[in-house]
Coordinates of C-alpha atoms in Angstrom, one line a residue:
X1 CA -18.7 35.5 -12.8
X2 CA -18.4 38.3 -10.1
X3 CA -17.6 41.9 -10.2
X4 CA -14.0 42.6 -9.4
X5 CA -15.0 45.6 -7.3
X6 CA -15.3 44.5 -3.7
X7 CA -18.8 44.5 -2.3
X8 CA -17.6 46.6 0.7
X9 CA -16.5 49.4 -1.7
X10 CA -18.8 52.0 -2.9
X11 CA -19.6 51.3 -6.6
X12 CA -18.1 54.0 -8.8
X13 CA -20.4 55.9 -11.1
X14 CA -20.6 55.0 -14.7
X15 CA -18.8 58.3 -15.5
X16 CA -16.0 57.6 -13.1
X17 CA -15.4 54.1 -14.5
X18 CA -15.4 55.3 -18.1
X19 CA -12.9 58.1 -17.1
X20 CA -10.6 55.4 -15.7
X21 CA -10.9 53.2 -18.8
X22 CA -10.3 56.2 -21.0
X23 CA -7.1 57.2 -19.1
X24 CA -5.7 53.7 -19.2
X25 CA -6.4 53.2 -22.9
X26 CA -4.9 56.6 -23.7
X27 CA -1.7 55.8 -21.9
X28 CA -1.3 52.1 -22.9
X29 CA -3.5 51.4 -25.9
X30 CA -4.1 54.6 -27.9
X31 CA -5.3 52.7 -30.9
X32 CA -8.1 51.2 -28.9
X33 CA -8.8 54.6 -27.3
X34 CA -9.2 56.1 -30.7
X35 CA -11.9 53.5 -31.5
X36 CA -14.2 54.8 -28.7
X37 CA -17.0 56.9 -30.2
X38 CA -18.1 60.2 -28.9
X39 CA -21.2 60.6 -26.6
X40 CA -24.7 59.8 -28.0
X41 CA -27.1 62.8 -28.1
X42 CA -30.0 62.7 -25.6
X43 CA -32.5 62.8 -28.4
X44 CA -30.9 59.7 -30.1
X45 CA -31.3 57.8 -26.8
X46 CA -34.9 59.0 -26.4
X47 CA -35.8 58.0 -29.9
X48 CA -34.3 54.5 -29.4
X49 CA -36.4 54.1 -26.2
X50 CA -39.6 55.1 -28.1
X51 CA -38.8 52.7 -31.0
X52 CA -38.2 49.8 -28.8
X53 CA -41.0 50.6 -26.3
X54 CA -38.7 50.3 -23.3
X55 CA -37.1 52.6 -20.7
X56 CA -33.3 52.3 -20.7
X57 CA -31.8 51.7 -17.3
X58 CA -30.1 54.9 -16.0
X59 CA -26.6 53.2 -16.1
X60 CA -27.0 52.5 -19.8
X61 CA -28.1 56.1 -20.5
X62 CA -25.1 57.3 -18.6
X63 CA -22.7 55.0 -20.5
X64 CA -24.1 56.1 -23.9
X65 CA -23.6 59.7 -22.8
X66 CA -19.9 58.8 -22.3
X67 CA -19.4 56.8 -25.4
X68 CA -21.9 55.8 -28.1
X69 CA -20.2 52.4 -28.4
X70 CA -17.1 51.8 -30.4
X71 CA -16.0 51.8 -34.1
X72 CA -15.9 48.2 -35.2
X73 CA -12.5 48.1 -36.6
X74 CA -9.0 46.7 -35.9
X75 CA -8.0 47.5 -32.3
X76 CA -11.5 48.1 -31.0
X77 CA -11.5 47.8 -27.2
X78 CA -13.4 44.7 -26.1
X79 CA -14.5 43.5 -22.7
X80 CA -13.0 40.0 -22.5
X81 CA -14.9 37.6 -24.8
X82 CA -18.1 39.7 -24.4
X83 CA -16.9 41.9 -27.3
X84 CA -17.0 45.7 -27.8
X85 CA -19.7 47.8 -26.3
X86 CA -22.6 48.6 -28.6
X87 CA -23.9 52.1 -29.5
X88 CA -27.5 53.3 -29.7
X89 CA -28.0 52.3 -33.4
X90 CA -26.5 48.8 -32.9
X91 CA -28.6 48.3 -29.7
X92 CA -31.8 49.1 -31.6
X93 CA -30.8 47.0 -34.6
X94 CA -29.8 43.9 -32.6
X95 CA -32.9 44.1 -30.4
X96 CA -35.3 44.2 -33.3
X97 CA -33.5 41.3 -35.0
X98 CA -33.5 39.2 -31.9
X99 CA -37.2 39.9 -31.3
X100 CA -38.0 38.6 -34.7
X101 CA -36.0 35.4 -34.1
X102 CA -37.6 35.0 -30.7
X103 CA -41.0 35.1 -32.3
X104 CA -40.0 32.2 -34.6
X105 CA -38.9 30.0 -31.7
X106 CA -41.5 31.1 -29.1
X107 CA -43.0 27.6 -29.0
X108 CA -39.7 26.1 -27.9
X109 CA -39.3 28.5 -25.0
X110 CA -41.5 30.7 -22.9
X111 CA -43.5 33.1 -24.9
X112 CA -41.8 36.1 -23.4
X113 CA -45.0 37.4 -21.8
X114 CA -46.7 36.9 -18.5
X115 CA -45.1 36.2 -15.1
X116 CA -42.9 33.3 -16.0
X117 CA -39.2 33.3 -15.0
X118 CA -37.2 36.1 -16.5
X119 CA -34.9 33.7 -18.3
X120 CA -37.6 31.4 -19.6
X121 CA -37.4 32.8 -23.1
X122 CA -35.2 32.8 -26.1
X123 CA -35.3 36.6 -26.2
X124 CA -37.5 39.1 -24.5
X125 CA -38.7 42.4 -25.8
X126 CA -37.4 44.0 -22.6
X127 CA -33.8 42.8 -23.2
X128 CA -31.1 45.0 -24.9
X129 CA -27.8 43.5 -26.3
X130 CA -25.2 45.9 -25.1
X131 CA -22.0 44.2 -26.4
X132 CA -21.3 42.7 -29.8
X133 CA -20.0 39.4 -28.6
X134 CA -16.8 37.5 -29.6
X135 CA -17.6 37.5 -33.3
X136 CA -18.9 41.1 -33.3
X137 CA -22.4 40.1 -34.3
X138 CA -25.7 39.0 -32.6
X139 CA -24.5 35.4 -31.8
X140 CA -23.7 36.3 -28.2
X141 CA -22.9 39.1 -25.8
X142 CA -24.1 40.8 -22.6
X143 CA -27.6 42.0 -22.3
X144 CA -29.5 44.4 -19.9
X145 CA -33.0 43.7 -18.9
X146 CA -35.5 46.6 -18.9
X147 CA -38.3 44.5 -17.5
X148 CA -39.9 46.1 -14.5
X149 CA -39.2 44.4 -11.2
X150 CA -36.3 43.4 -9.0
X151 CA -34.1 42.5 -12.0
X152 CA -34.5 45.8 -13.8
X153 CA -31.0 46.9 -15.1
X154 CA -29.4 43.5 -14.3
X155 CA -26.8 42.1 -16.7
X156 CA -27.1 38.8 -18.4
X157 CA -25.3 36.7 -20.9
X158 CA -26.9 35.7 -24.2
X159 CA -25.7 32.9 -26.5
X160 CA -27.8 31.7 -29.3
X161 CA -26.9 28.1 -28.7
X162 CA -27.6 28.0 -25.0
X163 CA -30.1 29.3 -22.5
X164 CA -29.6 32.9 -21.4
X165 CA -28.3 33.4 -17.9
X166 CA -27.6 36.3 -15.5
X167 CA -24.0 37.2 -14.6
X168 CA -22.6 38.2 -11.3
X169 CA -22.8 41.8 -12.3
X170 CA -26.0 43.4 -11.0
X171 CA -25.7 46.5 -13.2
X172 CA -23.8 48.0 -16.1
X173 CA -22.1 50.2 -13.5
X174 CA -20.7 47.0 -12.0
X175 CA -19.5 45.8 -15.4
X176 CA -17.7 49.1 -16.1
X177 CA -16.2 49.2 -12.6
X178 CA -14.8 45.6 -13.2
X179 CA -13.5 46.7 -16.6
X180 CA -11.6 49.7 -15.0
X181 CA -10.3 47.6 -12.1
X182 CA -9.0 44.9 -14.5
X183 CA -7.2 47.5 -16.7
X184 CA -5.6 49.4 -13.8
X185 CA -4.6 46.4 -11.7
X186 CA -4.2 43.7 -14.4
X187 CA -6.9 41.6 -12.7
X188 CA -8.4 38.6 -14.4
X189 CA -12.0 38.6 -15.7
X190 CA -13.4 35.2 -16.8
X191 CA -9.9 33.8 -16.6
X192 CA -8.3 36.5 -18.9
X193 CA -6.1 39.5 -18.1
X194 CA -5.9 42.8 -20.1
X195 CA -2.7 43.7 -21.8
X196 CA -1.6 46.3 -24.3
X197 CA 0.1 45.1 -27.5
X198 CA 1.0 47.3 -30.5
X199 CA -1.2 50.1 -29.1
X200 CA -4.3 48.0 -28.7
X201 CA -6.1 46.3 -25.8
X202 CA -5.9 42.5 -25.9
X203 CA -7.0 39.9 -23.3
X204 CA -4.7 36.9 -22.6
X205 CA -5.6 33.8 -20.7
X206 CA -4.2 34.2 -17.2
X207 CA -1.2 32.0 -16.5
X208 CA -2.5 28.7 -15.1
X209 CA -1.2 26.8 -12.2
X210 CA 0.4 23.5 -13.3
X211 CA 0.7 20.7 -10.9
X212 CA 4.4 20.1 -10.3
X213 CA 4.3 16.4 -9.7
X214 CA 1.2 14.9 -11.3
X215 CA 0.3 11.3 -10.5
X216 CA 1.8 9.0 -13.1
X217 CA -0.6 6.2 -14.0
X218 CA 2.1 4.6 -16.1
X219 CA 4.4 4.3 -13.1
X220 CA 1.5 3.1 -11.0
X221 CA 0.6 0.5 -13.7
X222 CA 4.2 -0.8 -13.6
X223 CA 3.7 -1.6 -9.9
X224 CA 0.3 -3.2 -10.4
X225 CA 0.0 -6.9 -11.0
X226 CA -1.8 -8.0 -14.2
X227 CA -5.3 -9.3 -13.6
X228 CA -5.6 -13.0 -13.3
X229 CA -8.2 -15.3 -14.8
X230 CA -11.8 -14.8 -13.7
X231 CA -12.9 -17.4 -11.1
X232 CA -15.3 -20.0 -12.4
X233 CA -18.9 -19.3 -11.5
X234 CA -21.0 -22.2 -10.3
X235 CA -24.7 -22.5 -10.5
X236 CA -26.5 -21.0 -7.5
X237 CA -27.9 -23.6 -5.0
X238 CA -31.7 -23.4 -4.6
X239 CA -33.0 -22.5 -1.1
X240 CA -33.3 -25.4 1.3
X241 CA -36.8 -24.6 2.3
X242 CA -39.6 -22.6 0.8
X243 CA -40.7 -22.1 -2.7
X244 CA -38.8 -20.3 -5.4
X245 CA -39.5 -19.2 -9.0
X246 CA -37.1 -19.8 -11.8
X247 CA -36.9 -16.8 -14.1
X248 CA -35.7 -17.5 -17.6
X249 CA -33.9 -14.5 -19.2
X250 CA -33.4 -14.7 -22.9
X251 CA -29.7 -15.0 -23.7
X252 CA -28.3 -12.1 -25.7
X253 CA -26.9 -12.8 -29.1
X254 CA -23.4 -14.0 -29.0
X255 CA -20.8 -11.3 -29.5
X256 CA -19.4 -11.2 -33.0
X257 CA -15.7 -11.8 -32.9
X258 CA -14.5 -9.7 -35.8
X259 CA -11.4 -7.8 -34.6
X260 CA -9.1 -5.6 -36.6
X261 CA -6.5 -7.7 -38.4
X262 CA -3.3 -6.9 -40.2
X263 CA -1.3 -9.5 -42.2
X264 CA 2.4 -8.7 -42.9
X265 CA 4.4 -10.7 -45.4
X266 CA 7.5 -12.3 -44.1
X267 CA 7.4 -10.7 -40.6
X268 CA 7.4 -12.7 -37.4
X269 CA 5.4 -12.2 -34.3
X270 CA 8.0 -10.5 -32.1
X271 CA 9.0 -8.1 -34.9
X272 CA 5.3 -7.2 -35.5
X273 CA 4.9 -6.4 -31.8
X274 CA 7.9 -4.0 -31.9
X275 CA 6.6 -2.3 -35.1
X276 CA 3.1 -1.9 -33.5
X277 CA 4.7 0.0 -30.7
X278 CA 5.2 -2.6 -27.9
X279 CA 8.3 -1.3 -26.0
X280 CA 8.0 -2.8 -22.5
X281 CA 9.3 -6.3 -22.8
X282 CA 7.9 -7.2 -19.3
X283 CA 4.4 -6.9 -20.7
X284 CA 5.0 -9.5 -23.4
X285 CA 3.6 -13.0 -22.9
X286 CA 1.1 -15.3 -24.5
X287 CA -2.5 -14.5 -24.0
X288 CA -5.8 -15.4 -25.6
X289 CA -8.1 -12.8 -27.0
X290 CA -10.3 -12.9 -23.9
X291 CA -7.4 -12.8 -21.5
X292 CA -5.9 -9.8 -23.4
X293 CA -9.2 -7.9 -23.2
X294 CA -9.5 -8.6 -19.5
X295 CA -6.0 -7.5 -18.8
X296 CA -6.3 -4.3 -20.8
X297 CA -9.4 -3.2 -18.9
X298 CA -7.7 -2.5 -15.6
X299 CA -5.1 -0.2 -14.1
X300 CA -2.3 -2.5 -15.1
X301 CA -2.7 -1.4 -18.7
X302 CA -3.3 2.3 -17.9
X303 CA -5.5 2.8 -21.0
X304 CA -2.8 1.5 -23.3
X305 CA -3.9 -0.8 -26.2
X306 CA -2.9 -4.5 -26.2
X307 CA -2.2 -6.3 -29.4
X308 CA -1.5 -10.0 -30.1
X309 CA 0.7 -11.4 -32.9
X310 CA 1.2 -14.7 -34.6
X311 CA 2.4 -16.3 -37.8
X312 CA 0.8 -18.5 -40.4
X313 CA 3.1 -19.7 -43.1
X314 CA 4.9 -16.8 -44.8
X315 CA 2.6 -14.2 -43.2
X316 CA 2.7 -12.8 -39.8
X317 CA -0.5 -11.3 -38.4
X318 CA -1.6 -8.8 -35.7
X319 CA -5.0 -8.6 -33.9
X320 CA -6.0 -6.0 -31.4
X321 CA -7.9 -7.1 -28.4
X322 CA -8.6 -3.9 -26.4
X323 CA -7.9 -0.2 -26.2
X324 CA -7.9 2.7 -28.6
X325 CA -7.8 1.6 -32.2
X326 CA -4.2 1.2 -33.5
X327 CA -4.2 -1.1 -36.5
X328 CA -6.2 1.5 -38.6
X329 CA -3.8 4.4 -38.1
X330 CA -1.7 5.4 -41.1
X331 CA 1.4 6.0 -38.9
X332 CA 1.1 2.5 -37.6
X333 CA 0.5 0.9 -41.0
X334 CA 3.6 2.6 -42.3
X335 CA 5.7 1.1 -39.6
X336 CA 4.2 -2.3 -40.1
X337 CA 4.8 -2.2 -43.8
X338 CA 8.5 -1.2 -43.5
X339 CA 10.3 -3.2 -46.2
X340 CA 7.3 -5.5 -46.8
X341 CA 3.6 -5.6 -47.7
X342 CA 0.7 -5.5 -45.3
X343 CA -3.0 -6.0 -45.7
X344 CA -5.4 -4.6 -43.0
X345 CA -9.0 -5.8 -42.5
X346 CA -11.0 -3.6 -40.1
X347 CA -14.6 -3.3 -39.2
X348 CA -16.3 -0.3 -37.5
X349 CA -20.1 -0.5 -37.3
X350 CA -21.5 -0.4 -40.8
X351 CA -18.1 -0.2 -42.5
X352 CA -15.6 -2.9 -43.4
X353 CA -12.4 -1.8 -45.0
X354 CA -9.4 -3.5 -46.6
X355 CA -6.3 -1.4 -46.8
X356 CA -3.0 -2.4 -48.5
X357 CA 0.4 -0.8 -47.7
X358 CA 3.6 -1.7 -49.6
X359 CA 7.0 -0.6 -48.3
X360 CA 5.6 2.0 -46.0
X361 CA 3.1 3.6 -48.4
X362 CA -0.5 3.0 -49.5
X363 CA -0.4 0.7 -52.4
X364 CA -1.2 2.6 -55.6
X365 CA -2.0 5.7 -53.5
X366 CA -4.9 3.8 -51.8
X367 CA -6.4 2.6 -55.1
X368 CA -6.2 -1.0 -53.8
X369 CA -8.4 -0.2 -50.8
X370 CA -11.9 -1.7 -50.6
X371 CA -14.8 -0.3 -48.5
X372 CA -18.1 -2.0 -47.9
X373 CA -20.8 -0.1 -46.0
X374 CA -24.1 -1.7 -44.9
X375 CA -27.4 -0.2 -43.5
X376 CA -28.4 -0.6 -39.9
X377 CA -31.1 -3.4 -39.5
X378 CA -32.0 -3.6 -35.8
X379 CA -34.6 -0.8 -36.1
X380 CA -38.0 -1.4 -37.6
X381 CA -41.1 0.7 -38.2
X382 CA -44.3 -0.8 -36.7
X383 CA -47.7 -0.7 -38.4
X384 CA -48.7 2.3 -36.2
X385 CA -45.7 4.3 -37.5
X386 CA -43.6 4.0 -34.3
X387 CA -40.0 2.8 -34.4
X388 CA -38.9 -0.3 -32.5
X389 CA -35.4 -1.7 -31.8
X390 CA -34.6 -5.4 -31.8
X391 CA -32.4 -6.3 -28.8
X392 CA -29.9 -9.1 -28.8
X393 CA -29.3 -9.0 -32.6
X394 CA -26.5 -7.9 -34.8
X395 CA -27.3 -4.3 -35.9
X396 CA -25.0 -4.5 -38.9
X397 CA -25.5 -7.9 -40.4
X398 CA -24.4 -6.6 -43.8
X399 CA -21.0 -5.5 -42.6
X400 CA -20.6 -8.7 -40.5
X401 CA -21.1 -10.8 -43.6
X402 CA -18.8 -8.6 -45.6
X403 CA -16.1 -9.0 -43.0
X404 CA -16.3 -12.8 -43.4
X405 CA -16.4 -12.7 -47.2
X406 CA -13.4 -10.3 -47.4
X407 CA -11.4 -12.3 -45.0
X408 CA -12.0 -15.4 -47.1
X409 CA -10.9 -13.5 -50.2
X410 CA -7.8 -12.1 -48.6
X411 CA -6.8 -15.5 -47.2
X412 CA -7.3 -17.2 -50.6
X413 CA -5.4 -14.5 -52.4
X414 CA -2.5 -14.4 -49.9
X415 CA -2.3 -18.2 -49.4
X416 CA -2.4 -18.0 -45.6
X417 CA -3.9 -20.9 -43.7
X418 CA -5.7 -18.6 -41.2
X419 CA -8.4 -19.6 -38.9
X420 CA -10.0 -16.6 -37.1
X421 CA -11.5 -18.6 -34.2
X422 CA -8.2 -20.4 -33.6
X423 CA -6.3 -17.2 -33.7
X424 CA -8.7 -15.7 -31.0
X425 CA -8.8 -18.7 -28.7
X426 CA -5.2 -19.9 -28.7
X427 CA -2.6 -18.1 -26.7
X428 CA -0.5 -15.7 -28.8
X429 CA 2.4 -13.5 -28.1
X430 CA 1.0 -10.2 -26.9
X431 CA 2.0 -6.9 -25.3
X432 CA 1.0 -3.4 -24.3
X433 CA 1.5 -0.7 -26.9
X434 CA 3.0 2.6 -26.3
X435 CA 1.1 4.4 -29.1
X436 CA 3.3 5.9 -31.8
X437 CA 3.0 9.6 -32.3
X438 CA 0.1 10.7 -34.4
X439 CA 0.7 12.3 -37.8
X440 CA 0.6 16.1 -37.7
X441 CA -2.6 17.2 -39.4
X442 CA -1.8 18.8 -42.8
X443 CA -3.7 22.0 -42.0
X444 CA -1.4 22.5 -39.0
X445 CA 1.7 22.4 -41.1
X446 CA 0.8 25.5 -43.1
X447 CA 2.1 29.0 -42.4
X448 CA -0.1 30.9 -39.9
X449 CA -0.2 34.7 -40.3
X450 CA -1.6 35.3 -36.9
X451 CA -1.6 33.6 -33.5
X452 CA -3.3 34.9 -30.3
X453 CA -4.0 38.3 -32.0
X454 CA -0.3 38.6 -32.7
X455 CA 1.0 39.3 -36.3
X456 CA 3.2 36.3 -36.7
X457 CA 3.4 36.9 -40.5
X458 CA 5.0 40.3 -40.0
X459 CA 7.4 38.9 -37.5
X460 CA 8.5 36.2 -39.9
X461 CA 8.9 38.6 -42.7
X462 CA 11.1 41.1 -40.9
X463 CA 13.2 38.6 -38.9
X464 CA 16.1 36.7 -40.4
X465 CA 15.7 32.9 -40.1
X466 CA 18.7 32.4 -37.7
X467 CA 17.4 35.1 -35.4
X468 CA 13.9 33.7 -35.5
X469 CA 15.2 30.2 -34.8
X470 CA 17.1 31.5 -31.8
X471 CA 14.1 33.3 -30.4
X472 CA 11.8 30.3 -30.9
X473 CA 14.4 28.1 -29.2
X474 CA 14.2 30.5 -26.2
X475 CA 10.4 30.3 -26.3
X476 CA 10.6 26.5 -26.3
X477 CA 12.8 26.6 -23.2
X478 CA 10.3 28.9 -21.5
X479 CA 7.4 26.6 -22.5
X480 CA 9.3 23.5 -21.2
X481 CA 9.9 25.3 -17.9
X482 CA 6.3 26.5 -17.3
X483 CA 4.8 23.1 -18.2
X484 CA 7.4 20.9 -16.4
X485 CA 8.6 19.4 -19.7
X486 CA 12.2 20.3 -18.7
X487 CA 12.0 17.7 -15.9
X488 CA 12.9 15.0 -18.4
X489 CA 16.5 14.5 -19.4
X490 CA 15.8 13.6 -23.0
X491 CA 14.2 17.0 -23.4
X492 CA 16.9 19.0 -21.6
X493 CA 19.6 17.3 -23.7
X494 CA 17.7 18.2 -26.9
X495 CA 17.2 21.8 -25.8
X496 CA 20.9 22.1 -25.0
X497 CA 21.8 20.7 -28.4
X498 CA 19.6 23.3 -30.0
X499 CA 21.2 26.1 -28.0
X500 CA 24.6 25.0 -29.3
X501 CA 23.3 25.5 -32.9
X502 CA 22.9 21.8 -33.6
X503 CA 19.9 20.2 -35.3
X504 CA 18.9 17.2 -33.3
X505 CA 16.9 14.4 -35.0
X506 CA 13.8 12.9 -33.7
X507 CA 14.3 9.1 -34.3
X508 CA 11.5 6.6 -33.9
X509 CA 11.9 4.4 -30.8
X510 CA 14.8 6.4 -29.5
X511 CA 14.7 8.1 -26.0
X512 CA 13.1 11.4 -27.1
X513 CA 10.5 9.7 -29.2
X514 CA 9.7 7.3 -26.4
X515 CA 9.4 10.2 -23.9
X516 CA 7.0 12.1 -26.2
X517 CA 4.9 8.9 -26.6
X518 CA 4.9 8.3 -22.8
X519 CA 3.6 11.8 -22.2
X520 CA 0.8 11.4 -24.6
X521 CA 0.0 8.0 -23.0
X522 CA -0.1 9.6 -19.5
X523 CA -2.6 12.2 -20.7
X524 CA -4.7 9.6 -22.4
X525 CA -4.7 7.4 -19.2
X526 CA -5.7 10.4 -17.0
X527 CA -8.4 11.7 -19.3
X528 CA -11.2 9.8 -17.5
X529 CA -10.7 12.1 -14.6
X530 CA -12.6 14.7 -16.6
X531 CA -15.7 12.4 -16.9
X532 CA -18.4 12.6 -14.3
X533 CA -19.0 9.4 -12.4
X534 CA -22.4 8.8 -14.1
X535 CA -20.8 8.6 -17.5
X536 CA -18.3 5.9 -16.5
X537 CA -19.0 2.3 -17.2
X538 CA -20.0 0.0 -14.3
X539 CA -16.8 -1.9 -14.5
X540 CA -14.5 1.1 -15.1
X541 CA -11.8 1.0 -12.4
X542 CA -11.4 4.0 -10.1
X543 CA -8.3 5.9 -10.9
X544 CA -6.2 7.8 -8.4
X545 CA -6.0 10.9 -10.6
X546 CA -7.6 14.3 -10.7
X547 CA -8.4 16.9 -13.3
X548 CA -5.2 18.7 -12.2
X549 CA -3.2 15.5 -13.0
X550 CA -4.8 15.3 -16.5
X551 CA -4.2 18.9 -17.3
X552 CA -0.6 18.7 -16.2
X553 CA 0.1 15.7 -18.4
X554 CA -1.8 17.2 -21.3
X555 CA 0.2 20.5 -21.1
X556 CA 3.5 18.5 -21.0
X557 CA 2.3 16.5 -24.0
X558 CA 1.4 19.6 -25.9
X559 CA 4.7 21.2 -25.1
X560 CA 6.5 18.0 -26.4
X561 CA 4.5 18.3 -29.6
X562 CA 5.7 21.9 -30.0
X563 CA 9.3 20.6 -29.6
X564 CA 8.6 17.9 -32.2
X565 CA 7.3 20.5 -34.6
X566 CA 10.4 22.6 -34.0
X567 CA 12.6 19.6 -34.9
X568 CA 10.6 18.6 -38.0
X569 CA 9.0 21.7 -39.6
X570 CA 10.3 25.0 -40.8
X571 CA 10.7 27.4 -38.0
X572 CA 8.0 29.9 -39.1
X573 CA 5.5 27.1 -39.1
X574 CA 6.6 25.7 -35.8
X575 CA 6.6 29.1 -34.2
X576 CA 2.8 29.3 -34.4
X577 CA 2.4 26.2 -32.2
X578 CA 5.1 27.3 -29.8
X579 CA 3.5 30.7 -29.2
X580 CA 0.0 29.3 -29.1
X581 CA 1.0 26.9 -26.3
X582 CA 2.9 29.4 -24.1
X583 CA 1.3 29.6 -20.7
X584 CA 2.6 32.8 -19.4
X585 CA 0.4 35.8 -20.0
X586 CA 3.6 37.8 -20.4
X587 CA 4.7 35.8 -23.5
X588 CA 4.6 38.9 -25.7
X589 CA 7.1 40.8 -23.7
X590 CA 9.2 37.7 -23.2
X591 CA 9.2 37.2 -27.0
X592 CA 10.3 40.8 -27.5
X593 CA 13.2 40.1 -25.1
X594 CA 14.1 36.8 -26.9
X595 CA 14.2 38.7 -30.2
X596 CA 16.8 41.2 -29.0
X597 CA 20.3 40.4 -30.4
X598 CA 22.5 38.6 -27.9
X599 CA 25.6 40.3 -26.8
X600 CA 28.8 38.2 -27.4
X601 CA 30.3 36.8 -24.3
X602 CA 33.3 38.8 -23.0
X603 CA 36.7 37.4 -23.9
X604 CA 38.9 36.4 -21.0

């Protein structure tokens, strides 16, 4: 973080910066201006210095002589996410509180005394919290150091869940100068720009740059050949001359083959693949469990899951070989159980679960589900009290045994002649899944009274539903344009239908649904670009994507989700997501424009 005021410019005085802030607030955000408190008296400041045993930096004294902080009420002016400026009383109260906390954790940090590094402490007696932080309490905020030395009067950032750090602002005068510059010139600070809304100062995230043509891993995957079988590895030949030592390495325990399984009554393999979400027919062929896992690990799959399907008697079955879990998702189980009954057996660490769906719904509301949980058993406590881990063993033998037992019970109850080893080793019809859209979380489908410090509840209450729908449709078009979502014909056709007053349907496996699923898959495939190289697996392929590619796909996917909500949910609920995901920092003024009644087109 750096001061917005250029280094070559003379730094304004504290009084000059506050005068500029006052003037801007008075003209653009009078409610926030009214929340600034009058100057602190000199004797109040002197009393605070005596109580804390420190000498306030001159910039802080000058600032308090302009405004003794702010009234902590609606519309209080804040400095980005650092919160409102604190007055004398709050500075003293917060310093005393943080000193007491610092004493309790002194052993975990520097003790706050001596010549150690200034920041080698949880909290120092010479620090003063000068803003209230994002939550208007002592969880975080800007602090000034009163410690004698080169850093005297320097500005730092405190957060109770992280180490303190110094900012790029060398003084409170630099902070206030940056504040005034940002207001007058609408300059970003920490990625946010100041705006006036309903008479109050608000900070909006600056409009981000979105890559216009992000690299498509799905398109690249379509041009990439599927990995072939691994070459056989022969035994190394011993050296012709000289001695050598044979090193015997204990073999690890064999990998347990207990994949997720779903049985569907009366459904064949090809139909099961379609219901699971396989849409690219060119990826469908017979593969063993091992072949499928190998194919799904490379660029050819682009992080999409791969499932295999077969049939035993009257029951079809699915098994997943690689990729993000699919067969445990409610939205997938509903599709698989369309007009039939399905039974899923899944194992995840200590838990083994049997889930039954009938005609698209959990049987008896989930009452038929069974869950077995087992303790971890690869850790042991030695006689000296230390813990040791056994390597090369099954950490969850209880759940492994439960999986075998429950599979036997299911098969006997369903009458299916099913052999797990055979199902894994023999080639079965398989294909890449384009994951179906996730269910919208229940909490996100409730009315939201506020979004981005905007009173959405009041807007909904005063705006007739047809006008609100028209305005949100306009906001959707803006969102589609700024994210690049309008580059896809399925989207532009749908937006055009909405403009004509129609109510388009979002139908599973139809073009708009497939486009939304593809966008989510693009973002999932590019997500590894966010990971540092040291966190990637040794065999993880290098992907030709960047952070900018991932963010572009994620923004498109989020915008598609906003469109989905507009199609499926009441407009007042969908509005919260649409407004939340707008990228332009001018979205408020654009919304006001979209809410104005449209003039009828002139008759010819």
